[in-house]
Amino acid sequence: MGFVVDLIREYGFGIVFLNVLVEQLGAPIPAYPVLVVTGALEGGSLARLGWLTVIAVAAALMADVLWYHAGRAYGHRVLGRICRISLSPDACIRQTESVYGRWGARSLLVAKFVPGFASIASALAGVVGTPLRTFVLFDMLGALIWVGSAVFLGSLFSSTVQDLLDVLTVL
């Protein structure tokens, strides 16, 4: 974790942007802990916390719009590719379709909290023809909730996070 903290201190919000973008594109690289740590490191400045939130939401939105357009252009084939790494690809697609079918674009409000669901839900929104404006609205609100919770937790527990980072860098 010391390496990540050094990267954040050295390259700032660029690392956060890249981390969130890559994770939301589907790579198994967790962004939430990095958002919490960055929120803790920037906890003293509301302006910096605001910029952190804007940058991370923009990265998530960029990735999700790409998935949306991929779903729109390639249909169920893109869902199959996303779910291929799952233990049960057919169940992955069925479960996502079931959740999205029941809740629609509102499911995007919590999609980022469910590992793997965000990119599948974004692609599925394109597949089923959710209007782009509706998709962007709910996806942006979902990203804001996800990023905001991580940044808030990091800033709220900044001294505890800093103590934990100090212990981890000694190990």
Short mmCIF file of C-alpha atoms in Angstrom, two decimals:
data_model
loop_
_atom_site.label_atom_id
_atom_site.label_comp_id
_atom_site.label_asym_id
_atom_site.label_seq_id
_atom_site.Cartn_x
_atom_site.Cartn_y
_atom_site.Cartn_z
CA MET A 1 0.00 0.00 0.00
CA GLY A 2 2.98 2.29 0.54
CA PHE A 3 3.63 2.17 -3.21
CA VAL A 4 0.07 3.35 -3.94
CA VAL A 5 0.35 6.17 -1.40
CA ASP A 6 3.64 7.27 -2.95
CA LEU A 7 2.01 7.27 -6.39
CA ILE A 8 -0.92 9.32 -5.10
CA ARG A 9 1.40 11.82 -3.44
CA GLU A 10 3.62 12.03 -6.52
CA TYR A 11 1.04 12.11 -9.32
CA GLY A 12 -2.05 13.22 -7.42
CA PHE A 13 -5.39 13.03 -9.06
CA GLY A 14 -3.99 11.59 -12.30
CA ILE A 15 -3.48 8.26 -10.55
CA VAL A 16 -7.01 8.37 -9.17
CA PHE A 17 -8.43 9.17 -12.62
CA LEU A 18 -6.50 6.33 -14.24
CA ASN A 19 -7.34 3.86 -11.46
CA VAL A 20 -11.08 4.58 -11.60
CA LEU A 21 -11.13 4.53 -15.40
CA VAL A 22 -9.30 1.20 -15.64
CA GLU A 23 -11.42 -0.40 -12.93
CA GLN A 24 -14.66 0.76 -14.53
CA LEU A 25 -13.50 -0.57 -17.88
CA GLY A 26 -13.44 -3.99 -16.21
CA ALA A 27 -9.92 -4.57 -14.93
CA PRO A 28 -9.79 -6.23 -11.51
CA ILE A 29 -7.99 -3.27 -9.94
CA PRO A 30 -9.97 -1.91 -6.97
CA ALA A 31 -10.49 1.85 -7.02
CA TYR A 32 -12.54 2.24 -3.84
CA PRO A 33 -9.57 1.82 -1.44
CA VAL A 34 -7.55 4.32 -3.49
CA LEU A 35 -10.44 6.79 -3.27
CA VAL A 36 -10.61 6.30 0.51
CA VAL A 37 -6.85 6.81 0.90
CA THR A 38 -6.85 9.86 -1.36
CA GLY A 39 -9.82 11.27 0.55
CA ALA A 40 -7.84 10.81 3.76
CA LEU A 41 -4.73 12.46 2.31
CA GLU A 42 -6.75 15.40 0.96
CA GLY A 43 -9.09 15.59 3.96
CA GLY A 44 -7.90 19.03 5.04
CA SER A 45 -9.08 20.84 1.91
CA LEU A 46 -12.71 20.89 0.82
CA ALA A 47 -11.68 22.28 -2.56
CA ARG A 48 -9.29 19.37 -3.16
CA LEU A 49 -11.95 16.87 -2.03
CA GLY A 50 -14.36 18.47 -4.50
CA TRP A 51 -11.85 18.19 -7.36
CA LEU A 52 -11.10 14.60 -6.36
CA THR A 53 -14.80 13.79 -6.57
CA VAL A 54 -15.25 15.52 -9.92
CA ILE A 55 -12.22 13.77 -11.45
CA ALA A 56 -13.22 10.31 -10.22
CA VAL A 57 -16.85 10.72 -11.33
CA ALA A 58 -15.66 11.89 -14.76
CA ALA A 59 -13.43 8.81 -15.11
CA ALA A 60 -16.25 6.46 -14.12
CA LEU A 61 -18.66 8.20 -16.48
CA MET A 62 -16.22 7.98 -19.38
CA ALA A 63 -15.79 4.23 -18.94
CA ASP A 64 -19.51 3.63 -18.51
CA VAL A 65 -20.43 5.64 -21.61
CA LEU A 66 -17.95 3.51 -23.57
CA TRP A 67 -19.68 0.36 -22.26
CA TYR A 68 -23.09 1.88 -23.06
CA HIS A 69 -22.08 2.55 -26.67
CA ALA A 70 -20.50 -0.92 -26.96
CA GLY A 71 -23.76 -2.44 -25.77
CA ARG A 72 -25.73 -0.30 -28.22
CA ALA A 73 -23.47 -1.24 -31.14
CA TYR A 74 -22.79 -4.92 -30.45
CA GLY A 75 -25.80 -6.02 -28.42
CA HIS A 76 -25.70 -9.20 -26.38
CA ARG A 77 -22.30 -10.15 -27.80
CA VAL A 78 -20.64 -7.53 -25.59
CA LEU A 79 -22.46 -8.92 -22.53
CA GLY A 80 -21.15 -12.38 -23.35
CA ARG A 81 -17.59 -11.04 -23.55
CA ILE A 82 -17.90 -9.22 -20.22
CA CYS A 83 -19.42 -12.23 -18.48
CA ARG A 84 -16.98 -14.71 -20.06
CA ILE A 85 -14.59 -14.34 -17.14
CA SER A 86 -17.42 -15.21 -14.76
CA LEU A 87 -17.74 -18.76 -13.46
CA SER A 88 -21.17 -18.97 -15.05
CA PRO A 89 -21.50 -16.62 -18.04
CA ASP A 90 -25.14 -17.48 -18.75
CA ALA A 91 -26.15 -16.87 -15.13
CA CYS A 92 -24.17 -13.62 -15.15
CA ILE A 93 -26.16 -12.30 -18.11
CA ARG A 94 -29.50 -13.56 -16.77
CA GLN A 95 -28.95 -12.05 -13.32
CA THR A 96 -27.92 -8.70 -14.77
CA GLU A 97 -30.89 -8.67 -17.13
CA SER A 98 -33.19 -9.59 -14.26
CA VAL A 99 -31.94 -6.77 -12.02
CA TYR A 100 -31.89 -4.22 -14.83
CA GLY A 101 -35.28 -5.39 -16.09
CA ARG A 102 -36.79 -4.93 -12.65
CA TRP A 103 -35.17 -1.62 -11.67
CA GLY A 104 -34.20 -0.14 -15.02
CA ALA A 105 -31.79 2.77 -15.05
CA ARG A 106 -32.28 3.18 -11.28
CA SER A 107 -30.11 0.10 -10.79
CA LEU A 108 -27.18 2.26 -11.90
CA LEU A 109 -27.46 4.16 -8.60
CA VAL A 110 -25.95 1.18 -6.77
CA ALA A 111 -24.23 -0.70 -9.59
CA LYS A 112 -20.73 0.48 -8.63
CA PHE A 113 -21.05 -1.11 -5.20
CA VAL A 114 -21.57 -4.55 -6.74
CA PRO A 115 -18.30 -5.92 -8.17
CA GLY A 116 -18.56 -6.48 -11.90
CA PHE A 117 -22.12 -5.17 -12.17
CA ALA A 118 -21.24 -1.61 -13.23
CA SER A 119 -19.77 -2.43 -16.64
CA ILE A 120 -22.38 -5.11 -17.34
CA ALA A 121 -25.23 -2.79 -16.35
CA SER A 122 -23.79 0.01 -18.50
CA ALA A 123 -23.54 -2.27 -21.53
CA LEU A 124 -27.00 -3.67 -20.86
CA ALA A 125 -28.42 -0.14 -20.75
CA GLY A 126 -27.16 0.28 -24.29
CA VAL A 127 -28.45 -3.12 -25.36
CA VAL A 128 -32.00 -2.48 -24.13
CA GLY A 129 -32.07 1.03 -25.59
CA THR A 130 -32.13 3.16 -22.46
CA PRO A 131 -32.05 6.78 -23.68
CA LEU A 132 -28.54 8.22 -23.39
CA ARG A 133 -29.71 11.17 -21.28
CA THR A 134 -31.44 8.86 -18.80
CA PHE A 135 -28.40 6.59 -18.69
CA VAL A 136 -25.99 9.48 -18.10
CA LEU A 137 -28.19 10.99 -15.37
CA PHE A 138 -28.52 7.79 -13.34
CA ASP A 139 -24.96 6.67 -14.01
CA MET A 140 -23.56 10.03 -12.93
CA LEU A 141 -25.65 10.00 -9.76
CA GLY A 142 -24.50 6.43 -9.05
CA ALA A 143 -20.86 7.39 -9.61
CA LEU A 144 -21.31 10.42 -7.35
CA ILE A 145 -22.74 8.23 -4.58
CA TRP A 146 -19.93 5.68 -4.98
CA VAL A 147 -17.07 8.21 -5.18
CA GLY A 148 -18.63 10.51 -2.59
CA SER A 149 -18.97 7.71 -0.03
CA ALA A 150 -15.31 6.69 -0.45
CA VAL A 151 -14.00 10.26 -0.30
CA PHE A 152 -16.24 11.06 2.67
CA LEU A 153 -15.11 7.96 4.58
CA GLY A 154 -11.47 8.75 3.83
CA SER A 155 -11.76 12.35 4.99
CA LEU A 156 -13.85 11.39 8.03
CA PHE A 157 -11.33 8.80 9.19
CA SER A 158 -8.22 10.55 7.86
CA SER A 159 -6.20 10.20 11.06
CA THR A 160 -7.05 6.50 11.36
CA VAL A 161 -6.25 5.90 7.69
CA GLN A 162 -2.95 7.76 8.12
CA ASP A 163 -2.08 5.61 11.17
CA LEU A 164 -2.88 2.47 9.18
CA LEU A 165 -0.76 3.66 6.26
CA ASP A 166 2.14 4.35 8.63
CA VAL A 167 1.90 0.79 9.97
CA LEU A 168 1.68 -0.68 6.48
CA THR A 169 4.73 1.22 5.24
CA VAL A 170 6.80 -0.10 8.17
CA LEU A 171 5.92 -3.69 7.28
#
